[in-house]
XYZ file of C-alpha atoms in Angstrom:
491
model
C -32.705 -17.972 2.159
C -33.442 -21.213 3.670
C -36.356 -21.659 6.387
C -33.770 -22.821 8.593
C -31.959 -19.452 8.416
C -35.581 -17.766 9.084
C -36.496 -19.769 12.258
C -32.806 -19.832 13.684
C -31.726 -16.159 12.677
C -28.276 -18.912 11.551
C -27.072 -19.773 7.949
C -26.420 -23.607 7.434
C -23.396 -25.047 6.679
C -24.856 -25.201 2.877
C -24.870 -21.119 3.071
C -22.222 -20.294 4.548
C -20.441 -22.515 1.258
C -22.413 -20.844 -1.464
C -20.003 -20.198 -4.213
C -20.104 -17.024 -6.192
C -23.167 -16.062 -4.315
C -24.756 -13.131 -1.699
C -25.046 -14.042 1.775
C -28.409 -12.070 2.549
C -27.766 -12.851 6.207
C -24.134 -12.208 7.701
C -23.822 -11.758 11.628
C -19.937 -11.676 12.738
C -20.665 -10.384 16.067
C -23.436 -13.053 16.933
C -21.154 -15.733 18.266
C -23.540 -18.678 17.575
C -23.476 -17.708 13.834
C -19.889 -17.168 14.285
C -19.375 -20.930 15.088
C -21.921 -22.446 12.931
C -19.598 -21.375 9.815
C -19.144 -17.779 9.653
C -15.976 -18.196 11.030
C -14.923 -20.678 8.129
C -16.423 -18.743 5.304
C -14.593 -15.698 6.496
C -11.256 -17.086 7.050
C -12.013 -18.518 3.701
C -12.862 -15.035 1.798
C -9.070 -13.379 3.401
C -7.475 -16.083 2.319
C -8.326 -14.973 -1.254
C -8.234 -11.407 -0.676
C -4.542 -11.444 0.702
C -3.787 -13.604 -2.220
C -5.315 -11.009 -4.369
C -4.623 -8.103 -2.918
C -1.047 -9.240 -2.833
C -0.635 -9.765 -6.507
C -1.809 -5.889 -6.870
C 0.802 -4.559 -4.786
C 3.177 -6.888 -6.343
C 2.350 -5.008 -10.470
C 1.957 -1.728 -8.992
C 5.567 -1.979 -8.048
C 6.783 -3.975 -10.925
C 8.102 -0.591 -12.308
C 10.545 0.291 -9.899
C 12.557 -2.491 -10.889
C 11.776 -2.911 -14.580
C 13.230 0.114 -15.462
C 16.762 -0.136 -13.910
C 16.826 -3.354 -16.976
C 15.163 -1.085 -19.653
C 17.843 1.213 -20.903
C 20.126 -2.282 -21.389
C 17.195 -3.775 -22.803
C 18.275 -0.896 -25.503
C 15.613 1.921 -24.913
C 17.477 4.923 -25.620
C 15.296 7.370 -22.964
C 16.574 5.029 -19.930
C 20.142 4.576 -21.300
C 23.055 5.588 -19.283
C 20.788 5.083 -16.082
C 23.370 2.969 -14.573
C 25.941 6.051 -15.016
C 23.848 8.738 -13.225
C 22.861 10.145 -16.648
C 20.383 12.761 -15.179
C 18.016 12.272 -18.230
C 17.406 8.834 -17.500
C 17.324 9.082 -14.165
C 14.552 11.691 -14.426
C 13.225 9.470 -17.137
C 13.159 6.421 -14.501
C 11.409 8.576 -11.984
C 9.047 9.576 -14.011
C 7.935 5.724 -14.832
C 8.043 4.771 -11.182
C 5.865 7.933 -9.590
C 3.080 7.617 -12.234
C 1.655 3.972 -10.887
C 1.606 5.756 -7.372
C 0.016 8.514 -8.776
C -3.070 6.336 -9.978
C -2.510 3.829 -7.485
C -3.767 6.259 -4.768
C -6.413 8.164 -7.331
C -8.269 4.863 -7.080
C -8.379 4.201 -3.636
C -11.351 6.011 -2.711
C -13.697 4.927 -5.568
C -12.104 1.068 -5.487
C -13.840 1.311 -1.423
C -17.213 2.780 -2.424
C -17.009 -0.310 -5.185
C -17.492 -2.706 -3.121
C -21.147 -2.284 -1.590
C -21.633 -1.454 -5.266
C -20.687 -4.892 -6.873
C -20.102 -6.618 -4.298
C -16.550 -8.418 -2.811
C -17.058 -11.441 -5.109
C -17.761 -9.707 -8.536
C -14.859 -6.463 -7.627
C -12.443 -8.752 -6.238
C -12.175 -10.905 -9.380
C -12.716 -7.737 -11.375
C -9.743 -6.109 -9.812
C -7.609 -8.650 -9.930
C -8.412 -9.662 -13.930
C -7.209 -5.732 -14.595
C -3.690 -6.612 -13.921
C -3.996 -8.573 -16.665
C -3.229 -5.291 -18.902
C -0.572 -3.561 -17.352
C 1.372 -6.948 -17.314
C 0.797 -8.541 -20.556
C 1.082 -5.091 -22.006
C 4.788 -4.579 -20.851
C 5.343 -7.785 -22.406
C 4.245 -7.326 -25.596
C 6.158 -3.625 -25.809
C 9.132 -4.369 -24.078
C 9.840 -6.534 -26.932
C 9.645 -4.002 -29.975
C 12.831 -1.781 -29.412
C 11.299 1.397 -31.347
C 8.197 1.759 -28.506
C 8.197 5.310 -27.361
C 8.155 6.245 -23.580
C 4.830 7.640 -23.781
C 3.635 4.229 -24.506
C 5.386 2.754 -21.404
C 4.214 5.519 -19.221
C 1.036 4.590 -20.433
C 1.810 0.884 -19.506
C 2.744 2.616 -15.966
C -0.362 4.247 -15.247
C -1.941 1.071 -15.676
C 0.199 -0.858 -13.309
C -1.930 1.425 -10.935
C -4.690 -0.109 -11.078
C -2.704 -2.849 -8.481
C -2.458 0.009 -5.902
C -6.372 0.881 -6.020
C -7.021 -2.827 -4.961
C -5.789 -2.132 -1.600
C -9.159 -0.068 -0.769
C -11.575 -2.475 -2.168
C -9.705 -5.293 -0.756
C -9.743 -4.021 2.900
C -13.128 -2.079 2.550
C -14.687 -5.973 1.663
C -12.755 -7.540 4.304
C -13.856 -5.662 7.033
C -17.583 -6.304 6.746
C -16.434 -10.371 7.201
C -14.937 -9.977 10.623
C -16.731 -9.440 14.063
C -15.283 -6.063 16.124
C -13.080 -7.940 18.091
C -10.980 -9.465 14.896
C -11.405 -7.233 12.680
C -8.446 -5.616 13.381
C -6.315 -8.324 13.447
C -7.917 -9.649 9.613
C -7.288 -6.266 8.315
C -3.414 -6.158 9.312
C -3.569 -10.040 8.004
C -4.711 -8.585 4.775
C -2.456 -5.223 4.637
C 0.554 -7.087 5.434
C -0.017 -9.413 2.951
C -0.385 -6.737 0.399
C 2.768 -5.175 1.108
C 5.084 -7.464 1.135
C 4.013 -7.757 -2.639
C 6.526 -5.157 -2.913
C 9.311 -6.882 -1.807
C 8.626 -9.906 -3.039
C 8.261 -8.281 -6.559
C 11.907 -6.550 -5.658
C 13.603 -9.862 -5.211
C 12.148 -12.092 -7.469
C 12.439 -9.426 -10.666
C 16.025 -8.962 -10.618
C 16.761 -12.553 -10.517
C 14.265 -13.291 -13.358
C 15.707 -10.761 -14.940
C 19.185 -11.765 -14.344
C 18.325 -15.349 -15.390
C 16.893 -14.211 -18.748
C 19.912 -12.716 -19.688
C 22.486 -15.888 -18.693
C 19.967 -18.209 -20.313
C 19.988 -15.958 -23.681
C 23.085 -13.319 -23.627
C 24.058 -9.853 -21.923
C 22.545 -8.049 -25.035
C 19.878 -5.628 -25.911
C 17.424 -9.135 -26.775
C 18.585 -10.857 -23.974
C 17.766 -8.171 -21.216
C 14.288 -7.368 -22.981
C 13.976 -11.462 -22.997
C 14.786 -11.302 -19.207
C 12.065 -9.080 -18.195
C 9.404 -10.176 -20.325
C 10.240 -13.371 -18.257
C 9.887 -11.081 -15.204
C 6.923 -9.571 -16.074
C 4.892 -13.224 -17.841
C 5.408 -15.059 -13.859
C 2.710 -12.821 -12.492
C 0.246 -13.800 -15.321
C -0.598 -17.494 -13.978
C -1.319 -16.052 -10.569
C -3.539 -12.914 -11.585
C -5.579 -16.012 -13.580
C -5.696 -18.147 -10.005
C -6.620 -15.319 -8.232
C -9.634 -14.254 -10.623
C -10.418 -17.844 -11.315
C -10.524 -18.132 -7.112
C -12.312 -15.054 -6.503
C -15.197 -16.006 -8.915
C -15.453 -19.560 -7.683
C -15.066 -19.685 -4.010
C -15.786 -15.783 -2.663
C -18.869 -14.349 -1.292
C -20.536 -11.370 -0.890
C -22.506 -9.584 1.177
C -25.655 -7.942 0.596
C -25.557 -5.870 3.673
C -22.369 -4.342 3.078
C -23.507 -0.621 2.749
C -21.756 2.423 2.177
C -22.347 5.406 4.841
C -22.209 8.597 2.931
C -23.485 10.549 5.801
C -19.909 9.239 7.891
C -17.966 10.498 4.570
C -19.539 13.742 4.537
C -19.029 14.537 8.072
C -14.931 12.776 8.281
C -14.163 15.259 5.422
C -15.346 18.178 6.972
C -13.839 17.387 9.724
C -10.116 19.121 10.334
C -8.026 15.683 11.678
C -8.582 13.632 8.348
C -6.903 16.508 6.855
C -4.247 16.638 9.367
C -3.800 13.406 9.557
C -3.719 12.807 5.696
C -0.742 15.118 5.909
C 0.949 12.985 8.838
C 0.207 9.970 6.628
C 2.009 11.607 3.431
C 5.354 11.375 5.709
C 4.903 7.880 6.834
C 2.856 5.511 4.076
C 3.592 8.331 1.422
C 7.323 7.799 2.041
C 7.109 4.023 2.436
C 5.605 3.665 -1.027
C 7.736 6.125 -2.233
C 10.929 5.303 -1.607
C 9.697 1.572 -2.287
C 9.302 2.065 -5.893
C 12.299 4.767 -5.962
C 14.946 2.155 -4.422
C 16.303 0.677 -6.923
C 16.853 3.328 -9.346
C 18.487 5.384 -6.603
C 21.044 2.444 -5.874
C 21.642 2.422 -9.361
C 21.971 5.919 -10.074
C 24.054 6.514 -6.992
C 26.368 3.788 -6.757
C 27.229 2.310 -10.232
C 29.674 0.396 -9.847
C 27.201 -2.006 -7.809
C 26.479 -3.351 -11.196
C 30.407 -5.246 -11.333
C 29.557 -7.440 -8.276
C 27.588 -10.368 -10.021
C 25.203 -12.050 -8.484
C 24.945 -9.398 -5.836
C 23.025 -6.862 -8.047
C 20.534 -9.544 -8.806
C 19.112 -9.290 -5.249
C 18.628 -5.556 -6.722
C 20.931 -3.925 -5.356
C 19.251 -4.806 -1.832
C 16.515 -2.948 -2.489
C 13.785 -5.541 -1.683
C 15.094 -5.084 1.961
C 13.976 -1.695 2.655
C 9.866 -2.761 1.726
C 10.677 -6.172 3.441
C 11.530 -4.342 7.011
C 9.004 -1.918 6.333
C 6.114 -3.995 6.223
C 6.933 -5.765 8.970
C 7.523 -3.088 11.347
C 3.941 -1.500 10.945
C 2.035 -3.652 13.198
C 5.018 -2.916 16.086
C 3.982 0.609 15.645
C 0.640 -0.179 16.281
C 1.132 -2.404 19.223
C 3.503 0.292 20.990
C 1.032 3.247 20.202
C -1.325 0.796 22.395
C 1.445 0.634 25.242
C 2.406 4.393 24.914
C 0.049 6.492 22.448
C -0.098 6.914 19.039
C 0.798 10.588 19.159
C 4.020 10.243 20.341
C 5.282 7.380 19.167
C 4.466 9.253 16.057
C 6.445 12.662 16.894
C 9.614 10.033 17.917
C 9.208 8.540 14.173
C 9.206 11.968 12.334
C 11.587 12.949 14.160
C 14.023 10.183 13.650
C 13.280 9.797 9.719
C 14.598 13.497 9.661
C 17.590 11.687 10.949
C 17.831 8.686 8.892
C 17.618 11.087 6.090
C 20.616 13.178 7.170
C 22.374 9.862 7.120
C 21.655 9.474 3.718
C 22.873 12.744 2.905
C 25.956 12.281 4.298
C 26.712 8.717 3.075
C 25.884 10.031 -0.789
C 28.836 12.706 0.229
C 31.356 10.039 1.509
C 30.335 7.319 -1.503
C 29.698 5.296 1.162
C 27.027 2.289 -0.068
C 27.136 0.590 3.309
C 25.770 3.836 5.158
C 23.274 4.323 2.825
C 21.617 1.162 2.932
C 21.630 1.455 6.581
C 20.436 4.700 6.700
C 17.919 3.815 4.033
C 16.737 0.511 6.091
C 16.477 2.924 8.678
C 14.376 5.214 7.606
C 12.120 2.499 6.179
C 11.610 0.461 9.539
C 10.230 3.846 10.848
C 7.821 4.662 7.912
C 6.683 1.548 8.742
C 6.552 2.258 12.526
C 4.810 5.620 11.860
C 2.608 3.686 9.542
C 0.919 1.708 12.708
C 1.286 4.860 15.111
C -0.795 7.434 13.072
C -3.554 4.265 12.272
C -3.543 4.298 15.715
C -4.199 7.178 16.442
C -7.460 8.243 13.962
C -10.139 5.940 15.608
C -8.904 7.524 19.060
C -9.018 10.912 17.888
C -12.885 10.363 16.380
C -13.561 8.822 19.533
C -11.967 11.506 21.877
C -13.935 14.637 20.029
C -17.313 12.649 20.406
C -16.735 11.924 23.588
C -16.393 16.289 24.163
C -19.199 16.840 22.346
C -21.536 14.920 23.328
C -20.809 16.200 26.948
C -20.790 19.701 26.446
C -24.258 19.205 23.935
C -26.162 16.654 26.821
C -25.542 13.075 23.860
C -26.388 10.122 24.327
C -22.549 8.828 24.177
C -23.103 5.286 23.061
C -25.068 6.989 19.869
C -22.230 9.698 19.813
C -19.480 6.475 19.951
C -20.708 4.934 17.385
C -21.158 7.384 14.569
C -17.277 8.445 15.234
C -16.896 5.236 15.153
C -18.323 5.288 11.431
C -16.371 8.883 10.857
C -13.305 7.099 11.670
C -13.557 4.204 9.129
C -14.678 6.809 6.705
C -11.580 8.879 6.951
C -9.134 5.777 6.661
C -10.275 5.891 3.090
C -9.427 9.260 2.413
C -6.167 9.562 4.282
C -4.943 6.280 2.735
C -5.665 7.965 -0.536
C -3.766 11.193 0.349
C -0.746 9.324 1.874
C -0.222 7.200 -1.065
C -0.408 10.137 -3.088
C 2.781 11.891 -0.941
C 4.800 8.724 -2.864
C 4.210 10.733 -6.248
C 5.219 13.683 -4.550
C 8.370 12.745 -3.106
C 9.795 10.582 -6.604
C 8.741 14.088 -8.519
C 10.907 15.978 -5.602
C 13.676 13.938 -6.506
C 13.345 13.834 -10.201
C 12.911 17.641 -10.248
C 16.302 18.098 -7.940
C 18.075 15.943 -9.916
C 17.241 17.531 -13.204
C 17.409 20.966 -11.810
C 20.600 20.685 -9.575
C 22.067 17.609 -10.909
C 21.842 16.230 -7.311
C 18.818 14.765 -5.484
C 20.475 15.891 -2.383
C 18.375 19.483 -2.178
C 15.378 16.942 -2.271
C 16.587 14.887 0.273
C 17.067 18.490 2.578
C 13.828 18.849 1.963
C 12.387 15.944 3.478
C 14.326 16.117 6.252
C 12.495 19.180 7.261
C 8.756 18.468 6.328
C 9.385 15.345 8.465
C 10.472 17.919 11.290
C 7.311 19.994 10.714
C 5.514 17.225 10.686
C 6.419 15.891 14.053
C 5.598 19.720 14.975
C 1.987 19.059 13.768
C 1.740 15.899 15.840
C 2.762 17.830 18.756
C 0.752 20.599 18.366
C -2.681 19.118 17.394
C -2.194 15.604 19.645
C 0.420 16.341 22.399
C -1.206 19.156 23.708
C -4.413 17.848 24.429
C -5.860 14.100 25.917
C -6.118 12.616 22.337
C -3.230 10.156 22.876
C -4.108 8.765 25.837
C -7.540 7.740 24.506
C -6.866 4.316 24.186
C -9.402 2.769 21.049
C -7.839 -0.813 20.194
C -10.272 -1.338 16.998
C -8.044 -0.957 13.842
C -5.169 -0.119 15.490
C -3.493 -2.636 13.084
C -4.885 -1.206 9.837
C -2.595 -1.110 7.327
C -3.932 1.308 4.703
């Protein structure tokens, strides 16, 4: 540290552009070291992170559109998926819940990695891992004989993309001063989301032009997504090449294991995991579930040409979701989280009646609608429960430190900590709902030959989750208490 640094309490321009380095001194909320560079070098280090974080989000989804190509591609276990052949539709399921599964299994120790290792060294880490899942499905894809325990294999990898979400917003928001560090970390979620419908569009047409630059045969499908899957590769390389040359990190980014101990002992972060298992847990869900369900429900899609190589639509449903989370935030602001958050559950049970009834009538126009529905208000419900965790923290310190005679600045400020600690957890939980609800509908459809008893199902958690919100939040002054910090988080 520089003498300059010692006398001023600032970094110089020279620290603040250390590459690959620890920044022993980082103030955010001290405006003068704010405009001698710290704005720069932050703007600088979410740059890379959305970049990053992106490409994880984009692999960890890569399977919900790889294997609607795989049983053409002439693996037997996926064959007939195009038919509604319940095997392979189970089969397809199975490959597309197992990344969400490990996705959200690494959320919690991908955040603690990053005092750890620091955002330089875990960021380029991170994103160097996607190097496996993807060159892996390259490799395999092209030997015809692979089993599906090998691809599910391949699968579980891919979820290493969905554990860089954590890391990436845990490193993130030790850049930003309070009063933007909400609007860097829905920069930075948004950014990682729409990795999944990016990936949804740009895979079927890869895949699609595979096959018209070699044939529509077993070789030239498996061609096709090989091409699909080898795109990504350059941009994982950029992005750990980046990370390692140009990011910093900080050596007073500490973990708070006292906040972690007390948010999980604490009953919202379990209530609110649950509230997040309907909204993000359905959002991821039915993100990596699309496609196959277009495919397996309306077949003769596949006729239309060029139409199925936007696949089947599909990208639309994570493209309007993302984009409606930070509405749901900025309305919970204007109305409160709580029941903006009742409204949502409440109308998904809706959207998914819809769907219901448009798989009885064969109509595909209803069901994307009621599907693009339902997704706009995952992400909706996304933004409203964020909301509403660093006001609930806030509101319970607040009651106890008058009935106990606390300091309430002290008491603010360690629910303040609580609060960030239990985003971890409940982003964790909530992604994990996604495995849940692609096993619901693999175990319908294999059971009852329809997905529709899964489908019932939903429709009345959602309800009894909108109960919960009521119950726990309506009742009392929790959604009034207005907290603005992270009401944009995008976990």
């Amino acid at each position: 540290m520089t003498a300059t640094v010692a006398a001023t309490g600032q970094q110089s321009e020279f620290d603040h552009q250390r590459r690959g380095r620890w920044l022993d001194h980082w103030e955010p909320d001290n405006p003068k070291f704010w405009a001698s560079g710290g704005n720069r070098t932050a703007r600088k280090n979410l740059i890379l992170s959305v970049f990053a974080e992106n490409l994880g989000f984009s692999v960890w989804v890569i399977w919900g559109t790889v294997v609607t190509s795989m049983g053409l591609a002439g693996f037997d276990f996926l064959a007939g998926l195009g038919k509604g052949n319940p095997v392979a539709v189970s089969n397809a399921l199975l490959l597309t819940s197992t990344p969400t599964l490990v996705g959200a299994a690494l959320r919690i120790p991908y955040t603690f990695a990053i005092p750890k290792f620091g955002g330089r060294a875990f960021t380029a880490f991170s994103a160097a891992m996607l190097l496996i899942p993807t060159l892996g499905l390259a490799y395999f894809v092209n030997q015809p004989q692979t089993p599906m325990w090998v691809f599910l294999v391949l699968a579980a990898l891919a979820g290493f993309g969905g554990g860089n979400f954590s890391s990436s917003m845990a490193n993130i928001s030790f850049f930003f001063p309070e009063g933007k560090k909400g609007a860097a970390l829905g920069i930075n979620a948004a950014g990682g989301n729409l990795g999944v419908a990016q990936t949804q569009l740009a895979l079927p047409l890869l895949i699609t032009l595979g096959t018209h630059l070699m044939a529509k045969d077993p070789a030239g499908y498996r061609f096709g997504i090989t091409l699909s899957v080898l795109v990504w590769v350059p941009f994982i390389l950029i992005a750990t090449v980046g990370a390692l040359r140009y990011m910093d990190s900080i050596s007073t980014a500490k973990s708070d294991g006292k906040s972690y101990r007390l948010a999980l002992t604490n009953r919202h972060t379990w209530v609110m995991s649950f509230l997040y298992i309907g909204t993000f847990g359905s959002f991821i869900g039915f993100s990596f579930a699309f496609p196959t369900l277009i495919k397996a429900n309306f077949p003769h899609l596949a006729g239309i040409g060029w139409i199925t190589t936007l696949g089947n639509l599909a990208f639309l449903g994570a493209l309007v979701g993302s984009f409606s989370r930070p509405f749901g935030g900025w309305v919970s602001d204007k109305v409160g989280g709580a029941k903006i958050t009742v409204y949502v559950f409440a109308g998904m049970s809706g959207a998914v009646a819809l769907i219901v009834a448009a798989l009885e009538l064969k109509s595909f126009p209803l069901y994307l609608a009621a599907f693009l529905t339902l997704f706009v208000l995952t992400g909706i419900g996304n933004g409203s429960t964020y909301r509403m965790i660093p006001s609930i923290f806030s509101a319970v310190a607040k009651k106890h430190a008058s009935e106990h005679g606390l300091e309430l600045t002290e008491a603010l400020a360690s629910a303040k900590r609580q609060a960030g600690a239990a985003i971890g957890v409940i982003g964790a939980i909530g992604a994990s709902g996604g495995y849940v609800l692609q096993q619901a509908l693999r175990l319908s459809n294999t059971n009852f030959g329809s997905m529709t008893p899964a489908f019932w199902s939903y429709a009345a958690a959602f309800l009894v989750m909108a109960a919960t919100t009521w119950f726990f939040y309506l009742r009392t002054s929790f959604a009034t208490t207005r907290v603005p910090s992270l009401a944009y988080a995008n976990v």
